[in-house]
Amino acid sequence: MEHDDPTEALTDLQERRLGMPELLQVAAGSGLAAYAVWALLLQPGFRRVPLRLQVPYIGANARQVEHVLSLLRGRPGKMVDLGSGDGRIVLAAHRCGLRPAVGYELNPWLVGLARLHAWRAGCARSVCYHRKDLWKVSLKDCHNVSVFLAPSVLPLLENKLQVELPAGARVVSGRFPLPTWKPVAVVGEGLDRVWAYDVHGAEQNISS
């Protein structure tokens, strides 16, 4: 018997005792669903990326985005988001006057989603999303950089930023701080915290 009311269906499921075959079917179904999401949305961006450089996608929330903007708002020069995901930070940066605003994301599904969001916001011709490996992107003309990456890749990212960014550039790291750089500002608490770093010289950013 089918249930039109989701509440009744949930109650019925809670009252039933699942046997081992049913439990295995539920587990298998859940596993297949999770794999389908991985294969379609996440895996395409990782196929040619070394394991140590892979970063799972977790979208920034509204508070994290606002904290990033609070540390970049009003600054001149190009703004880039490395690992831009669904593009929300880039779109918000453009709206608050950070231009040009550019996102680099390896996963084609997320790049397509970001472009869809920009089109729906009427900004399709104003923001740019590129399907590129962030490790292969040149940052020599970037003055404002945002990153929401895993702690495992941040030491390598520090080296890239230090070598490529021009003097006066600012880096804002969300969720996790850069491991050896000294921040000039910190905003937020817990997982909403973001750290700002200014680039002045090869040795200036290293904390003692």
mmCIF file with all atom_site columns, C-alpha atoms in Angstrom:
data_model
loop_
_atom_site.group_PDB
_atom_site.id
_atom_site.type_symbol
_atom_site.label_atom_id
_atom_site.label_alt_id
_atom_site.label_comp_id
_atom_site.label_asym_id
_atom_site.label_entity_id
_atom_site.label_seq_id
_atom_site.pdbx_PDB_ins_code
_atom_site.Cartn_x
_atom_site.Cartn_y
_atom_site.Cartn_z
_atom_site.occupancy
_atom_site.B_iso_or_equiv
_atom_site.pdbx_formal_charge
_atom_site.auth_seq_id
_atom_site.auth_comp_id
_atom_site.auth_asym_id
_atom_site.auth_atom_id
_atom_site.pdbx_PDB_model_num
ATOM 1   C CA . MET A 1 1   ? 0.000  0.000  0.000   1.00 0.00 ? 1   MET A CA 1
ATOM 2   C CA . GLU A 1 2   ? 1.373  3.404  -1.007  1.00 0.00 ? 2   GLU A CA 1
ATOM 3   C CA . HIS A 1 3   ? 1.282  6.391  1.334   1.00 0.00 ? 3   HIS A CA 1
ATOM 4   C CA . ASP A 1 4   ? 0.330  9.811  0.040   1.00 0.00 ? 4   ASP A CA 1
ATOM 5   C CA . ASP A 1 5   ? 1.229  11.351 3.401   1.00 0.00 ? 5   ASP A CA 1
ATOM 6   C CA . PRO A 1 6   ? 5.022  11.307 4.071   1.00 0.00 ? 6   PRO A CA 1
ATOM 7   C CA . THR A 1 7   ? 4.334  11.388 7.826   1.00 0.00 ? 7   THR A CA 1
ATOM 8   C CA . GLU A 1 8   ? 2.281  8.208  7.636   1.00 0.00 ? 8   GLU A CA 1
ATOM 9   C CA . ALA A 1 9   ? 4.965  6.533  5.563   1.00 0.00 ? 9   ALA A CA 1
ATOM 10  C CA . LEU A 1 10  ? 7.653  7.477  8.067   1.00 0.00 ? 10  LEU A CA 1
ATOM 11  C CA . THR A 1 11  ? 5.541  6.193  10.974  1.00 0.00 ? 11  THR A CA 1
ATOM 12  C CA . ASP A 1 12  ? 4.935  2.920  9.168   1.00 0.00 ? 12  ASP A CA 1
ATOM 13  C CA . LEU A 1 13  ? 8.647  2.512  8.496   1.00 0.00 ? 13  LEU A CA 1
ATOM 14  C CA . GLN A 1 14  ? 9.522  3.203  12.123  1.00 0.00 ? 14  GLN A CA 1
ATOM 15  C CA . GLU A 1 15  ? 7.040  0.571  13.326  1.00 0.00 ? 15  GLU A CA 1
ATOM 16  C CA . ARG A 1 16  ? 8.407  -2.113 11.024  1.00 0.00 ? 16  ARG A CA 1
ATOM 17  C CA . ARG A 1 17  ? 11.348 -4.298 11.951  1.00 0.00 ? 17  ARG A CA 1
ATOM 18  C CA . LEU A 1 18  ? 13.658 -4.735 9.021   1.00 0.00 ? 18  LEU A CA 1
ATOM 19  C CA . GLY A 1 19  ? 15.193 -8.151 8.509   1.00 0.00 ? 19  GLY A CA 1
ATOM 20  C CA . MET A 1 20  ? 18.775 -8.683 7.388   1.00 0.00 ? 20  MET A CA 1
ATOM 21  C CA . PRO A 1 21  ? 17.917 -8.845 3.642   1.00 0.00 ? 21  PRO A CA 1
ATOM 22  C CA . GLU A 1 22  ? 15.992 -5.575 3.871   1.00 0.00 ? 22  GLU A CA 1
ATOM 23  C CA . LEU A 1 23  ? 18.792 -3.891 5.791   1.00 0.00 ? 23  LEU A CA 1
ATOM 24  C CA . LEU A 1 24  ? 21.278 -4.982 3.142   1.00 0.00 ? 24  LEU A CA 1
ATOM 25  C CA . GLN A 1 25  ? 19.027 -3.584 0.433   1.00 0.00 ? 25  GLN A CA 1
ATOM 26  C CA . VAL A 1 26  ? 18.780 -0.233 2.227   1.00 0.00 ? 26  VAL A CA 1
ATOM 27  C CA . ALA A 1 27  ? 22.549 -0.090 2.722   1.00 0.00 ? 27  ALA A CA 1
ATOM 28  C CA . ALA A 1 28  ? 23.207 -1.014 -0.884  1.00 0.00 ? 28  ALA A CA 1
ATOM 29  C CA . GLY A 1 29  ? 20.734 1.564  -2.122  1.00 0.00 ? 29  GLY A CA 1
ATOM 30  C CA . SER A 1 30  ? 22.278 4.275  0.015   1.00 0.00 ? 30  SER A CA 1
ATOM 31  C CA . GLY A 1 31  ? 25.739 3.312  -1.173  1.00 0.00 ? 31  GLY A CA 1
ATOM 32  C CA . LEU A 1 32  ? 24.697 3.426  -4.821  1.00 0.00 ? 32  LEU A CA 1
ATOM 33  C CA . ALA A 1 33  ? 23.080 6.806  -4.346  1.00 0.00 ? 33  ALA A CA 1
ATOM 34  C CA . ALA A 1 34  ? 26.216 8.195  -2.708  1.00 0.00 ? 34  ALA A CA 1
ATOM 35  C CA . TYR A 1 35  ? 28.379 6.758  -5.477  1.00 0.00 ? 35  TYR A CA 1
ATOM 36  C CA . ALA A 1 36  ? 26.114 8.259  -8.138  1.00 0.00 ? 36  ALA A CA 1
ATOM 37  C CA . VAL A 1 37  ? 26.515 11.718 -6.605  1.00 0.00 ? 37  VAL A CA 1
ATOM 38  C CA . TRP A 1 38  ? 30.281 11.228 -6.435  1.00 0.00 ? 38  TRP A CA 1
ATOM 39  C CA . ALA A 1 39  ? 30.562 9.956  -10.002 1.00 0.00 ? 39  ALA A CA 1
ATOM 40  C CA . LEU A 1 40  ? 28.398 12.662 -11.536 1.00 0.00 ? 40  LEU A CA 1
ATOM 41  C CA . LEU A 1 41  ? 29.246 15.728 -9.477  1.00 0.00 ? 41  LEU A CA 1
ATOM 42  C CA . LEU A 1 42  ? 32.583 15.281 -7.761  1.00 0.00 ? 42  LEU A CA 1
ATOM 43  C CA . GLN A 1 43  ? 34.741 12.678 -9.468  1.00 0.00 ? 43  GLN A CA 1
ATOM 44  C CA . PRO A 1 44  ? 35.103 14.391 -12.893 1.00 0.00 ? 44  PRO A CA 1
ATOM 45  C CA . GLY A 1 45  ? 37.228 17.109 -11.349 1.00 0.00 ? 45  GLY A CA 1
ATOM 46  C CA . PHE A 1 46  ? 39.562 14.640 -9.619  1.00 0.00 ? 46  PHE A CA 1
ATOM 47  C CA . ARG A 1 47  ? 40.421 12.088 -12.280 1.00 0.00 ? 47  ARG A CA 1
ATOM 48  C CA . ARG A 1 48  ? 43.766 13.617 -13.247 1.00 0.00 ? 48  ARG A CA 1
ATOM 49  C CA . VAL A 1 49  ? 44.617 15.229 -9.923  1.00 0.00 ? 49  VAL A CA 1
ATOM 50  C CA . PRO A 1 50  ? 47.109 13.537 -7.567  1.00 0.00 ? 50  PRO A CA 1
ATOM 51  C CA . LEU A 1 51  ? 45.451 12.230 -4.421  1.00 0.00 ? 51  LEU A CA 1
ATOM 52  C CA . ARG A 1 52  ? 47.334 14.616 -2.131  1.00 0.00 ? 52  ARG A CA 1
ATOM 53  C CA . LEU A 1 53  ? 46.023 17.616 -4.075  1.00 0.00 ? 53  LEU A CA 1
ATOM 54  C CA . GLN A 1 54  ? 42.378 16.567 -4.175  1.00 0.00 ? 54  GLN A CA 1
ATOM 55  C CA . VAL A 1 55  ? 39.970 18.828 -2.310  1.00 0.00 ? 55  VAL A CA 1
ATOM 56  C CA . PRO A 1 56  ? 36.348 17.739 -1.745  1.00 0.00 ? 56  PRO A CA 1
ATOM 57  C CA . TYR A 1 57  ? 33.674 20.311 -2.527  1.00 0.00 ? 57  TYR A CA 1
ATOM 58  C CA . ILE A 1 58  ? 31.898 21.892 0.440   1.00 0.00 ? 58  ILE A CA 1
ATOM 59  C CA . GLY A 1 59  ? 30.071 25.092 -0.431  1.00 0.00 ? 59  GLY A CA 1
ATOM 60  C CA . ALA A 1 60  ? 30.681 28.201 1.653   1.00 0.00 ? 60  ALA A CA 1
ATOM 61  C CA . ASN A 1 61  ? 27.699 29.337 3.692   1.00 0.00 ? 61  ASN A CA 1
ATOM 62  C CA . ALA A 1 62  ? 26.268 32.862 3.693   1.00 0.00 ? 62  ALA A CA 1
ATOM 63  C CA . ARG A 1 63  ? 28.171 33.922 6.802   1.00 0.00 ? 63  ARG A CA 1
ATOM 64  C CA . GLN A 1 64  ? 31.480 32.669 5.435   1.00 0.00 ? 64  GLN A CA 1
ATOM 65  C CA . VAL A 1 65  ? 30.890 34.537 2.184   1.00 0.00 ? 65  VAL A CA 1
ATOM 66  C CA . GLU A 1 66  ? 30.136 37.757 4.049   1.00 0.00 ? 66  GLU A CA 1
ATOM 67  C CA . HIS A 1 67  ? 33.274 37.371 6.153   1.00 0.00 ? 67  HIS A CA 1
ATOM 68  C CA . VAL A 1 68  ? 35.367 36.968 3.013   1.00 0.00 ? 68  VAL A CA 1
ATOM 69  C CA . LEU A 1 69  ? 33.829 40.079 1.496   1.00 0.00 ? 69  LEU A CA 1
ATOM 70  C CA . SER A 1 70  ? 34.369 42.069 4.687   1.00 0.00 ? 70  SER A CA 1
ATOM 71  C CA . LEU A 1 71  ? 38.109 41.497 4.275   1.00 0.00 ? 71  LEU A CA 1
ATOM 72  C CA . LEU A 1 72  ? 38.234 42.206 0.530   1.00 0.00 ? 72  LEU A CA 1
ATOM 73  C CA . ARG A 1 73  ? 35.563 44.864 0.004   1.00 0.00 ? 73  ARG A CA 1
ATOM 74  C CA . GLY A 1 74  ? 36.912 48.122 -1.440  1.00 0.00 ? 74  GLY A CA 1
ATOM 75  C CA . ARG A 1 75  ? 40.243 46.699 -2.551  1.00 0.00 ? 75  ARG A CA 1
ATOM 76  C CA . PRO A 1 76  ? 41.327 47.331 -6.156  1.00 0.00 ? 76  PRO A CA 1
ATOM 77  C CA . GLY A 1 77  ? 42.494 44.735 -8.609  1.00 0.00 ? 77  GLY A CA 1
ATOM 78  C CA . LYS A 1 78  ? 41.460 41.320 -9.870  1.00 0.00 ? 78  LYS A CA 1
ATOM 79  C CA . MET A 1 79  ? 39.714 38.962 -7.456  1.00 0.00 ? 79  MET A CA 1
ATOM 80  C CA . VAL A 1 80  ? 39.969 35.193 -7.891  1.00 0.00 ? 80  VAL A CA 1
ATOM 81  C CA . ASP A 1 81  ? 38.471 32.283 -6.000  1.00 0.00 ? 81  ASP A CA 1
ATOM 82  C CA . LEU A 1 82  ? 40.619 29.145 -6.183  1.00 0.00 ? 82  LEU A CA 1
ATOM 83  C CA . GLY A 1 83  ? 38.398 26.083 -6.186  1.00 0.00 ? 83  GLY A CA 1
ATOM 84  C CA . SER A 1 84  ? 35.308 28.225 -6.752  1.00 0.00 ? 84  SER A CA 1
ATOM 85  C CA . GLY A 1 85  ? 32.757 25.392 -6.543  1.00 0.00 ? 85  GLY A CA 1
ATOM 86  C CA . ASP A 1 86  ? 29.270 26.640 -7.378  1.00 0.00 ? 86  ASP A CA 1
ATOM 87  C CA . GLY A 1 87  ? 30.580 30.190 -7.782  1.00 0.00 ? 87  GLY A CA 1
ATOM 88  C CA . ARG A 1 88  ? 28.804 31.884 -4.895  1.00 0.00 ? 88  ARG A CA 1
ATOM 89  C CA . ILE A 1 89  ? 31.874 33.764 -3.620  1.00 0.00 ? 89  ILE A CA 1
ATOM 90  C CA . VAL A 1 90  ? 32.763 35.080 -7.079  1.00 0.00 ? 90  VAL A CA 1
ATOM 91  C CA . LEU A 1 91  ? 29.215 36.252 -7.709  1.00 0.00 ? 91  LEU A CA 1
ATOM 92  C CA . ALA A 1 92  ? 28.998 37.952 -4.312  1.00 0.00 ? 92  ALA A CA 1
ATOM 93  C CA . ALA A 1 93  ? 32.396 39.604 -4.865  1.00 0.00 ? 93  ALA A CA 1
ATOM 94  C CA . HIS A 1 94  ? 31.260 41.049 -8.177  1.00 0.00 ? 94  HIS A CA 1
ATOM 95  C CA . ARG A 1 95  ? 28.074 42.378 -6.610  1.00 0.00 ? 95  ARG A CA 1
ATOM 96  C CA . CYS A 1 96  ? 30.017 44.229 -3.927  1.00 0.00 ? 96  CYS A CA 1
ATOM 97  C CA . GLY A 1 97  ? 32.342 45.880 -6.453  1.00 0.00 ? 97  GLY A CA 1
ATOM 98  C CA . LEU A 1 98  ? 35.311 43.529 -6.672  1.00 0.00 ? 98  LEU A CA 1
ATOM 99  C CA . ARG A 1 99  ? 36.028 43.445 -10.402 1.00 0.00 ? 99  ARG A CA 1
ATOM 100 C CA . PRO A 1 100 ? 37.002 41.532 -12.369 1.00 0.00 ? 100 PRO A CA 1
ATOM 101 C CA . ALA A 1 101 ? 35.871 38.546 -10.316 1.00 0.00 ? 101 ALA A CA 1
ATOM 102 C CA . VAL A 1 102 ? 37.018 35.147 -11.568 1.00 0.00 ? 102 VAL A CA 1
ATOM 103 C CA . GLY A 1 103 ? 36.539 31.581 -10.381 1.00 0.00 ? 103 GLY A CA 1
ATOM 104 C CA . TYR A 1 104 ? 38.781 28.600 -11.121 1.00 0.00 ? 104 TYR A CA 1
ATOM 105 C CA . GLU A 1 105 ? 37.221 25.191 -10.658 1.00 0.00 ? 105 GLU A CA 1
ATOM 106 C CA . LEU A 1 106 ? 38.241 21.817 -12.097 1.00 0.00 ? 106 LEU A CA 1
ATOM 107 C CA . ASN A 1 107 ? 34.892 20.075 -11.772 1.00 0.00 ? 107 ASN A CA 1
ATOM 108 C CA . PRO A 1 108 ? 32.829 20.690 -14.949 1.00 0.00 ? 108 PRO A CA 1
ATOM 109 C CA . TRP A 1 109 ? 29.497 20.134 -13.205 1.00 0.00 ? 109 TRP A CA 1
ATOM 110 C CA . LEU A 1 110 ? 30.259 22.818 -10.637 1.00 0.00 ? 110 LEU A CA 1
ATOM 111 C CA . VAL A 1 111 ? 31.480 25.215 -13.321 1.00 0.00 ? 111 VAL A CA 1
ATOM 112 C CA . GLY A 1 112 ? 28.198 24.721 -15.151 1.00 0.00 ? 112 GLY A CA 1
ATOM 113 C CA . LEU A 1 113 ? 26.246 25.299 -11.944 1.00 0.00 ? 113 LEU A CA 1
ATOM 114 C CA . ALA A 1 114 ? 28.213 28.484 -11.234 1.00 0.00 ? 114 ALA A CA 1
ATOM 115 C CA . ARG A 1 115 ? 27.482 29.818 -14.712 1.00 0.00 ? 115 ARG A CA 1
ATOM 116 C CA . LEU A 1 116 ? 23.801 29.010 -14.245 1.00 0.00 ? 116 LEU A CA 1
ATOM 117 C CA . HIS A 1 117 ? 23.726 30.971 -10.978 1.00 0.00 ? 117 HIS A CA 1
ATOM 118 C CA . ALA A 1 118 ? 25.441 33.915 -12.697 1.00 0.00 ? 118 ALA A CA 1
ATOM 119 C CA . TRP A 1 119 ? 22.952 33.813 -15.572 1.00 0.00 ? 119 TRP A CA 1
ATOM 120 C CA . ARG A 1 120 ? 19.998 33.730 -13.209 1.00 0.00 ? 120 ARG A CA 1
ATOM 121 C CA . ALA A 1 121 ? 21.463 36.727 -11.349 1.00 0.00 ? 121 ALA A CA 1
ATOM 122 C CA . GLY A 1 122 ? 21.885 38.677 -14.599 1.00 0.00 ? 122 GLY A CA 1
ATOM 123 C CA . CYS A 1 123 ? 25.672 38.605 -14.300 1.00 0.00 ? 123 CYS A CA 1
ATOM 124 C CA . ALA A 1 124 ? 26.551 36.009 -16.936 1.00 0.00 ? 124 ALA A CA 1
ATOM 125 C CA . ARG A 1 125 ? 28.654 38.494 -18.913 1.00 0.00 ? 125 ARG A CA 1
ATOM 126 C CA . SER A 1 126 ? 30.187 40.132 -15.867 1.00 0.00 ? 126 SER A CA 1
ATOM 127 C CA . VAL A 1 127 ? 31.800 37.244 -13.977 1.00 0.00 ? 127 VAL A CA 1
ATOM 128 C CA . CYS A 1 128 ? 34.062 34.500 -15.303 1.00 0.00 ? 128 CYS A CA 1
ATOM 129 C CA . TYR A 1 129 ? 34.267 30.853 -14.332 1.00 0.00 ? 129 TYR A CA 1
ATOM 130 C CA . HIS A 1 130 ? 37.039 28.765 -15.844 1.00 0.00 ? 130 HIS A CA 1
ATOM 131 C CA . ARG A 1 131 ? 37.439 25.012 -15.722 1.00 0.00 ? 131 ARG A CA 1
ATOM 132 C CA . LYS A 1 132 ? 41.088 24.906 -14.713 1.00 0.00 ? 132 LYS A CA 1
ATOM 133 C CA . ASP A 1 133 ? 43.281 23.147 -12.200 1.00 0.00 ? 133 ASP A CA 1
ATOM 134 C CA . LEU A 1 134 ? 44.087 25.777 -9.567  1.00 0.00 ? 134 LEU A CA 1
ATOM 135 C CA . TRP A 1 135 ? 47.641 24.451 -9.352  1.00 0.00 ? 135 TRP A CA 1
ATOM 136 C CA . LYS A 1 136 ? 48.187 25.368 -13.004 1.00 0.00 ? 136 LYS A CA 1
ATOM 137 C CA . VAL A 1 137 ? 46.653 28.847 -12.860 1.00 0.00 ? 137 VAL A CA 1
ATOM 138 C CA . SER A 1 138 ? 49.020 31.827 -12.917 1.00 0.00 ? 138 SER A CA 1
ATOM 139 C CA . LEU A 1 139 ? 48.349 34.296 -10.105 1.00 0.00 ? 139 LEU A CA 1
ATOM 140 C CA . LYS A 1 140 ? 50.779 36.995 -11.214 1.00 0.00 ? 140 LYS A CA 1
ATOM 141 C CA . ASP A 1 141 ? 47.994 39.507 -11.967 1.00 0.00 ? 141 ASP A CA 1
ATOM 142 C CA . CYS A 1 142 ? 45.772 38.631 -8.989  1.00 0.00 ? 142 CYS A CA 1
ATOM 143 C CA . HIS A 1 143 ? 45.489 41.112 -6.127  1.00 0.00 ? 143 HIS A CA 1
ATOM 144 C CA . ASN A 1 144 ? 42.676 39.483 -4.146  1.00 0.00 ? 144 ASN A CA 1
ATOM 145 C CA . VAL A 1 145 ? 42.454 35.735 -3.590  1.00 0.00 ? 145 VAL A CA 1
ATOM 146 C CA . SER A 1 146 ? 39.951 33.646 -1.664  1.00 0.00 ? 146 SER A CA 1
ATOM 147 C CA . VAL A 1 147 ? 40.429 29.968 -0.846  1.00 0.00 ? 147 VAL A CA 1
ATOM 148 C CA . PHE A 1 148 ? 38.315 27.384 0.967   1.00 0.00 ? 148 PHE A CA 1
ATOM 149 C CA . LEU A 1 149 ? 40.588 24.373 0.767   1.00 0.00 ? 149 LEU A CA 1
ATOM 150 C CA . ALA A 1 150 ? 41.532 21.358 2.865   1.00 0.00 ? 150 ALA A CA 1
ATOM 151 C CA . PRO A 1 151 ? 44.364 21.715 5.413   1.00 0.00 ? 151 PRO A CA 1
ATOM 152 C CA . SER A 1 152 ? 46.378 19.017 3.618   1.00 0.00 ? 152 SER A CA 1
ATOM 153 C CA . VAL A 1 153 ? 46.973 21.225 0.571   1.00 0.00 ? 153 VAL A CA 1
ATOM 154 C CA . LEU A 1 154 ? 47.525 24.575 2.300   1.00 0.00 ? 154 LEU A CA 1
ATOM 155 C CA . PRO A 1 155 ? 51.303 24.160 2.775   1.00 0.00 ? 155 PRO A CA 1
ATOM 156 C CA . LEU A 1 156 ? 51.693 23.648 -0.974  1.00 0.00 ? 156 LEU A CA 1
ATOM 157 C CA . LEU A 1 157 ? 49.357 26.544 -1.662  1.00 0.00 ? 157 LEU A CA 1
ATOM 158 C CA . GLU A 1 158 ? 51.467 28.836 0.515   1.00 0.00 ? 158 GLU A CA 1
ATOM 159 C CA . ASN A 1 159 ? 54.448 28.199 -1.753  1.00 0.00 ? 159 ASN A CA 1
ATOM 160 C CA . LYS A 1 160 ? 52.449 28.941 -4.902  1.00 0.00 ? 160 LYS A CA 1
ATOM 161 C CA . LEU A 1 161 ? 50.986 32.124 -3.454  1.00 0.00 ? 161 LEU A CA 1
ATOM 162 C CA . GLN A 1 162 ? 54.328 33.393 -2.235  1.00 0.00 ? 162 GLN A CA 1
ATOM 163 C CA . VAL A 1 163 ? 56.037 32.809 -5.570  1.00 0.00 ? 163 VAL A CA 1
ATOM 164 C CA . GLU A 1 164 ? 53.304 34.102 -7.867  1.00 0.00 ? 164 GLU A CA 1
ATOM 165 C CA . LEU A 1 165 ? 51.290 36.831 -6.150  1.00 0.00 ? 165 LEU A CA 1
ATOM 166 C CA . PRO A 1 166 ? 52.318 40.475 -6.645  1.00 0.00 ? 166 PRO A CA 1
ATOM 167 C CA . ALA A 1 167 ? 53.263 42.683 -3.724  1.00 0.00 ? 167 ALA A CA 1
ATOM 168 C CA . GLY A 1 168 ? 50.192 44.168 -2.068  1.00 0.00 ? 168 GLY A CA 1
ATOM 169 C CA . ALA A 1 169 ? 47.978 41.166 -2.820  1.00 0.00 ? 169 ALA A CA 1
ATOM 170 C CA . ARG A 1 170 ? 45.623 39.884 -0.143  1.00 0.00 ? 170 ARG A CA 1
ATOM 171 C CA . VAL A 1 171 ? 44.712 36.247 0.493   1.00 0.00 ? 171 VAL A CA 1
ATOM 172 C CA . VAL A 1 172 ? 41.629 35.269 2.465   1.00 0.00 ? 172 VAL A CA 1
ATOM 173 C CA . SER A 1 173 ? 41.477 31.667 3.673   1.00 0.00 ? 173 SER A CA 1
ATOM 174 C CA . GLY A 1 174 ? 38.214 30.216 4.944   1.00 0.00 ? 174 GLY A CA 1
ATOM 175 C CA . ARG A 1 175 ? 37.641 27.441 7.528   1.00 0.00 ? 175 ARG A CA 1
ATOM 176 C CA . PHE A 1 176 ? 41.383 26.786 7.952   1.00 0.00 ? 176 PHE A CA 1
ATOM 177 C CA . PRO A 1 177 ? 44.317 29.226 8.244   1.00 0.00 ? 177 PRO A CA 1
ATOM 178 C CA . LEU A 1 178 ? 47.454 29.082 6.166   1.00 0.00 ? 178 LEU A CA 1
ATOM 179 C CA . PRO A 1 179 ? 49.857 27.026 8.299   1.00 0.00 ? 179 PRO A CA 1
ATOM 180 C CA . THR A 1 180 ? 52.873 29.349 8.515   1.00 0.00 ? 180 THR A CA 1
ATOM 181 C CA . TRP A 1 181 ? 51.713 32.790 7.394   1.00 0.00 ? 181 TRP A CA 1
ATOM 182 C CA . LYS A 1 182 ? 50.843 35.473 9.928   1.00 0.00 ? 182 LYS A CA 1
ATOM 183 C CA . PRO A 1 183 ? 47.327 36.895 9.431   1.00 0.00 ? 183 PRO A CA 1
ATOM 184 C CA . VAL A 1 184 ? 46.661 40.617 9.407   1.00 0.00 ? 184 VAL A CA 1
ATOM 185 C CA . ALA A 1 185 ? 42.987 40.141 10.310  1.00 0.00 ? 185 ALA A CA 1
ATOM 186 C CA . VAL A 1 186 ? 40.656 37.383 11.516  1.00 0.00 ? 186 VAL A CA 1
ATOM 187 C CA . VAL A 1 187 ? 36.853 37.482 11.289  1.00 0.00 ? 187 VAL A CA 1
ATOM 188 C CA . GLY A 1 188 ? 34.242 35.045 12.590  1.00 0.00 ? 188 GLY A CA 1
ATOM 189 C CA . GLU A 1 189 ? 34.203 32.043 14.881  1.00 0.00 ? 189 GLU A CA 1
ATOM 190 C CA . GLY A 1 190 ? 34.523 28.290 14.443  1.00 0.00 ? 190 GLY A CA 1
ATOM 191 C CA . LEU A 1 191 ? 34.077 27.017 10.889  1.00 0.00 ? 191 LEU A CA 1
ATOM 192 C CA . ASP A 1 192 ? 32.838 30.473 9.866   1.00 0.00 ? 192 ASP A CA 1
ATOM 193 C CA . ARG A 1 193 ? 36.221 32.015 10.669  1.00 0.00 ? 193 ARG A CA 1
ATOM 194 C CA . VAL A 1 194 ? 38.318 33.493 7.865   1.00 0.00 ? 194 VAL A CA 1
ATOM 195 C CA . TRP A 1 195 ? 41.899 34.740 7.907   1.00 0.00 ? 195 TRP A CA 1
ATOM 196 C CA . ALA A 1 196 ? 43.384 37.573 5.818   1.00 0.00 ? 196 ALA A CA 1
ATOM 197 C CA . TYR A 1 197 ? 47.039 37.722 4.757   1.00 0.00 ? 197 TYR A CA 1
ATOM 198 C CA . ASP A 1 198 ? 48.839 40.526 2.939   1.00 0.00 ? 198 ASP A CA 1
ATOM 199 C CA . VAL A 1 199 ? 51.725 39.773 0.608   1.00 0.00 ? 199 VAL A CA 1
ATOM 200 C CA . HIS A 1 200 ? 54.735 42.106 0.838   1.00 0.00 ? 200 HIS A CA 1
ATOM 201 C CA . GLY A 1 201 ? 57.834 39.992 0.383   1.00 0.00 ? 201 GLY A CA 1
ATOM 202 C CA . ALA A 1 202 ? 59.252 36.515 0.321   1.00 0.00 ? 202 ALA A CA 1
ATOM 203 C CA . GLU A 1 203 ? 59.815 36.417 4.067   1.00 0.00 ? 203 GLU A CA 1
ATOM 204 C CA . GLN A 1 204 ? 57.199 38.842 5.409   1.00 0.00 ? 204 GLN A CA 1
ATOM 205 C CA . ASN A 1 205 ? 54.321 36.361 5.665   1.00 0.00 ? 205 ASN A CA 1
ATOM 206 C CA . ILE A 1 206 ? 56.139 33.687 7.645   1.00 0.00 ? 206 ILE A CA 1
ATOM 207 C CA . SER A 1 207 ? 55.198 33.725 11.298  1.00 0.00 ? 207 SER A CA 1
ATOM 208 C CA . SER A 1 208 ? 57.979 33.467 13.830  1.00 0.00 ? 208 SER A CA 1
#
